[in-house]
Amino acid sequence: MSELFGLCSNSAVKTSFAFDHANGKSRVDEASWGVGFYRDGEMDHPYAAIIKEPISARYSLFNYFLKYGYIKTNLFISNIRYASVGTKVYLNTHPFELMVDPRPDAYAEKSWVFTHNGTIPEIRTDPVFFTAMKPHGNTDSEHIFCYFVEQLRKAYMLNGYALTLEEKVEIIESTAKRISSDYPNNLNFIMSDGARMYAYYSGYDIAGGLWYNAGVLLKQKFAMTDASDGMTVKVDCEEFAEKICVI
């Protein structure tokens, strides 16, 4: 089980995280954590910077950076993981990153990021969802991500190393529906290619399900707090009237 958070905006905003539970100890103390955010402007294509640890964010060396460093990005994905499948080690910690373009000299489609909430341990040995891409860890989530990327890669290569937005959406949606058909109510995820954020809700309602608020007109600052664990997300924009989507 995991808690997912995603944010995308029409331009870069400052984002910070804090874990300050009013009653002291909370379930976050037992969870691993990870964040992925895209950098742009320094290379020809956006790339993801991923920071994650198999320990509580509250006691992490990066706690100060998350709380006061203000990550500046237009695409941000995070995960608080309670480890239902796979032990709490670094390679099992979300988010995960893979490349769709396998060519060594290519730059496009090199940084896809994924995080998942749900429990499907059987999918790792299900021949219907076999993937030649091998996960680094042993979670069902990373196996699912490998399967998604393999479907995208096949179409990408057959199409002359290119995919339109419509083609990406069709592949992601059809693959998600295929998995959800065999494993109902266990596939909530957020995925990004560095240009857009894709999300899917399958009916998995543990940890609050998956909610979204699209087209938020951000005037300057806002903050969101989860009363159950004290996680607070703050967003600060330098320009008025930024449009954001929060999941």
Coordinates of C-alpha atoms in Angstrom, one line a residue:
M1 CA 0.0 0.0 0.0
S2 CA 1.2 3.5 -0.8
E3 CA 0.1 7.1 -0.7
L4 CA 0.6 8.9 -4.1
F5 CA 0.9 12.6 -4.9
G6 CA 1.3 14.2 -8.2
L7 CA 1.5 17.8 -9.4
C8 CA 1.8 19.3 -12.8
S9 CA 1.7 23.0 -13.8
N10 CA 2.0 25.1 -16.9
S11 CA 5.3 26.5 -15.6
A12 CA 7.7 25.6 -12.8
V13 CA 6.6 26.2 -9.2
K14 CA 8.4 25.7 -5.9
T15 CA 7.3 22.6 -3.9
S16 CA 8.2 21.5 -0.4
F17 CA 7.3 18.7 1.9
A18 CA 7.1 18.5 5.7
F19 CA 6.1 15.7 8.1
D20 CA 5.0 17.4 11.3
H21 CA 2.3 15.3 13.0
A22 CA 0.4 17.1 15.7
N23 CA 0.5 14.1 18.0
G24 CA 4.2 13.2 17.3
K25 CA 4.5 9.7 15.9
S26 CA 2.4 8.7 12.9
R27 CA 2.3 5.9 10.3
V28 CA 4.8 7.8 8.1
D29 CA 7.4 6.8 10.7
E30 CA 7.1 3.2 9.5
A31 CA 7.1 4.0 5.8
S32 CA 9.7 4.5 3.1
W33 CA 9.4 7.5 0.7
G34 CA 10.5 8.9 -2.6
V35 CA 10.1 11.9 -4.8
G36 CA 10.7 12.4 -8.5
F37 CA 10.7 15.8 -10.2
Y38 CA 11.7 16.9 -13.7
R39 CA 14.4 19.4 -14.5
D40 CA 14.3 21.3 -17.8
G41 CA 16.3 24.0 -19.5
E42 CA 19.7 22.5 -18.8
M43 CA 19.5 19.7 -21.4
D44 CA 17.7 19.2 -24.7
H45 CA 15.1 17.0 -23.0
P46 CA 13.7 17.1 -19.5
Y47 CA 15.1 14.5 -17.1
A48 CA 13.9 13.2 -13.7
A49 CA 15.8 13.7 -10.5
I50 CA 14.7 11.0 -8.0
I51 CA 15.4 11.0 -4.3
K52 CA 14.2 8.1 -2.3
E53 CA 15.0 6.1 0.8
P54 CA 13.7 2.9 2.5
I55 CA 13.4 4.8 5.8
S56 CA 11.0 7.3 7.2
A57 CA 11.2 10.8 5.6
R58 CA 10.8 12.3 9.0
Y59 CA 14.2 11.0 10.0
S60 CA 15.9 11.3 6.6
L61 CA 19.0 13.2 5.9
F62 CA 17.0 14.9 3.1
N63 CA 14.2 16.1 5.5
Y64 CA 15.6 19.6 5.6
F65 CA 16.0 19.7 1.9
L66 CA 12.4 18.6 1.3
K67 CA 11.0 21.0 3.9
Y68 CA 13.1 24.1 3.1
G69 CA 14.9 23.5 -0.2
Y70 CA 11.8 24.2 -2.4
I71 CA 12.1 21.9 -5.4
K72 CA 11.3 24.0 -8.4
T73 CA 9.6 22.0 -11.1
N74 CA 6.4 21.7 -13.3
L75 CA 6.1 17.9 -12.8
F76 CA 6.4 16.3 -9.4
I77 CA 5.5 12.8 -8.2
S78 CA 5.9 11.3 -4.7
N79 CA 5.2 8.1 -2.9
I80 CA 4.9 7.1 0.8
R81 CA 5.3 3.3 0.8
Y82 CA 4.1 0.8 3.4
A83 CA 5.6 -2.3 1.7
S84 CA 2.8 -4.8 1.0
V85 CA 4.9 -6.6 -1.6
G86 CA 8.7 -6.6 -1.4
T87 CA 10.9 -5.7 1.6
K88 CA 11.8 -2.1 2.5
V89 CA 15.0 -1.7 0.6
Y90 CA 16.1 1.0 -1.8
L91 CA 15.5 -0.9 -5.0
N92 CA 11.8 -1.5 -4.0
T93 CA 11.2 2.1 -3.1
H94 CA 9.1 4.3 -5.4
P95 CA 9.1 6.1 -7.8
F96 CA 10.8 4.1 -10.5
E97 CA 12.4 5.3 -13.7
L98 CA 12.8 3.6 -17.1
M99 CA 13.5 4.6 -20.7
V100 CA 11.1 3.9 -23.6
D101 CA 13.8 4.7 -26.3
P102 CA 16.4 1.9 -26.0
R103 CA 18.9 3.5 -28.4
P104 CA 22.2 4.4 -26.7
D105 CA 22.6 7.7 -28.7
A106 CA 19.1 8.9 -28.2
Y107 CA 17.9 11.6 -25.8
A108 CA 14.1 11.6 -26.2
E109 CA 11.8 9.3 -24.1
K110 CA 14.6 8.5 -21.7
S111 CA 13.0 9.5 -18.4
W112 CA 9.6 7.9 -17.6
V113 CA 8.7 7.9 -13.9
F114 CA 6.1 5.7 -12.3
T115 CA 4.5 5.2 -8.8
H116 CA 1.7 2.8 -8.0
N117 CA -0.8 2.0 -5.2
G118 CA -2.4 -1.4 -5.1
T119 CA -1.3 -5.0 -4.4
I120 CA -1.0 -7.5 -7.2
P121 CA 1.8 -10.0 -6.2
E122 CA 0.6 -12.7 -8.6
I123 CA 1.3 -10.5 -11.7
R124 CA 5.0 -11.1 -11.4
T125 CA 4.5 -14.7 -12.4
D126 CA 1.5 -14.3 -14.6
P127 CA 2.4 -15.3 -18.2
V128 CA -0.3 -13.0 -19.6
F129 CA 1.7 -10.0 -18.2
F130 CA 5.2 -11.4 -18.9
T131 CA 7.8 -8.7 -19.7
A132 CA 11.3 -9.1 -21.0
M133 CA 12.3 -6.1 -19.1
K134 CA 13.7 -7.2 -15.7
P135 CA 12.9 -5.1 -12.6
H136 CA 15.8 -4.1 -10.3
G137 CA 13.8 -4.9 -7.2
N138 CA 11.1 -7.5 -6.5
T139 CA 7.8 -5.4 -6.2
D140 CA 4.7 -5.9 -8.2
S141 CA 4.7 -2.2 -8.8
E142 CA 8.0 -2.2 -10.7
H143 CA 7.0 -5.3 -12.7
I144 CA 3.8 -3.4 -13.7
F145 CA 5.9 -0.4 -14.8
C146 CA 8.2 -2.7 -16.9
Y147 CA 5.1 -4.1 -18.6
F148 CA 3.8 -0.6 -19.4
V149 CA 7.1 0.6 -20.7
E150 CA 7.5 -2.6 -22.9
Q151 CA 4.1 -1.9 -24.5
L152 CA 5.1 1.7 -25.1
R153 CA 8.5 0.7 -26.5
K154 CA 7.1 -1.8 -28.9
A155 CA 4.8 0.8 -30.4
Y156 CA 7.5 3.5 -30.3
M157 CA 9.9 1.4 -32.3
L158 CA 7.3 0.1 -34.8
N159 CA 6.3 3.8 -35.4
G160 CA 9.8 4.9 -36.4
Y161 CA 10.8 5.9 -32.9
A162 CA 8.0 8.3 -32.3
L163 CA 4.7 8.4 -30.4
T164 CA 2.1 11.2 -30.4
L165 CA 0.3 12.2 -27.3
E166 CA -2.9 10.4 -28.4
E167 CA -0.9 7.2 -29.1
K168 CA 0.7 7.3 -25.6
V169 CA -2.7 7.8 -23.9
E170 CA -4.2 5.0 -25.9
I171 CA -1.4 2.6 -25.0
I172 CA -1.4 3.5 -21.3
E173 CA -5.2 3.4 -21.0
S174 CA -5.6 0.1 -22.9
T175 CA -2.8 -1.5 -20.9
A176 CA -4.2 -0.3 -17.6
K177 CA -7.7 -1.6 -18.5
R178 CA -6.2 -5.0 -19.5
I179 CA -4.4 -5.3 -16.1
S180 CA -7.5 -4.0 -14.2
S181 CA -9.7 -6.6 -16.0
D182 CA -7.6 -9.5 -14.6
Y183 CA -6.8 -7.8 -11.3
P184 CA -9.7 -5.5 -10.4
N185 CA -9.4 -2.6 -7.9
N186 CA -5.6 -2.7 -7.5
L187 CA -4.1 -0.4 -10.1
N188 CA -3.9 3.3 -9.0
F189 CA -0.9 4.9 -10.5
I190 CA 0.8 8.2 -11.6
M191 CA 3.2 8.2 -14.5
S192 CA 5.1 10.9 -16.4
D193 CA 7.2 11.2 -19.5
G194 CA 8.6 14.6 -18.5
A195 CA 6.1 16.5 -20.6
R196 CA 2.8 15.4 -19.1
M197 CA 1.5 13.5 -16.2
Y198 CA -0.8 10.4 -16.7
A199 CA -2.9 9.0 -13.9
Y200 CA -5.3 6.0 -13.6
Y201 CA -7.7 5.0 -10.9
S202 CA -8.9 1.4 -10.8
G203 CA -11.1 1.5 -7.7
Y204 CA -8.4 0.8 -5.1
D205 CA -9.6 2.9 -2.1
I206 CA -7.1 2.0 0.6
A207 CA -5.0 5.1 1.6
G208 CA -7.8 7.3 0.3
G209 CA -8.1 6.2 -3.3
L210 CA -7.0 8.6 -6.0
W211 CA -8.4 12.1 -6.2
Y212 CA -7.6 15.0 -8.5
N213 CA -8.2 18.7 -8.9
A214 CA -7.5 20.0 -12.4
G215 CA -7.2 23.6 -13.5
V216 CA -6.5 25.1 -10.1
L217 CA -5.7 28.8 -10.6
L218 CA -2.8 29.4 -8.2
K219 CA -2.6 33.0 -7.2
Q220 CA 0.6 32.8 -5.1
K221 CA 0.8 30.1 -2.5
F222 CA -1.2 27.2 -1.1
A223 CA -0.7 24.3 1.3
M224 CA -2.4 20.8 1.8
T225 CA -2.1 18.8 4.9
D226 CA -3.0 15.1 5.5
A227 CA -4.3 15.1 9.1
S228 CA -3.7 11.3 9.4
D229 CA 0.1 11.5 9.1
G230 CA 1.0 15.2 9.2
M231 CA 2.3 15.4 5.7
T232 CA 2.1 18.9 4.4
V233 CA 2.7 20.0 0.8
K234 CA 3.3 23.6 0.0
V235 CA 3.3 25.1 -3.4
D236 CA 4.7 28.6 -4.1
C237 CA 4.6 30.3 -7.6
E238 CA 6.6 33.3 -8.6
E239 CA 4.0 34.5 -11.1
F240 CA 0.2 35.0 -10.5
A241 CA -2.4 32.9 -12.2
E242 CA -0.4 29.7 -12.6
K243 CA -2.6 26.7 -13.6
I244 CA -1.9 23.4 -11.8
C245 CA -3.3 19.9 -11.5
V246 CA -3.0 18.0 -8.2
I247 CA -3.5 14.3 -7.7

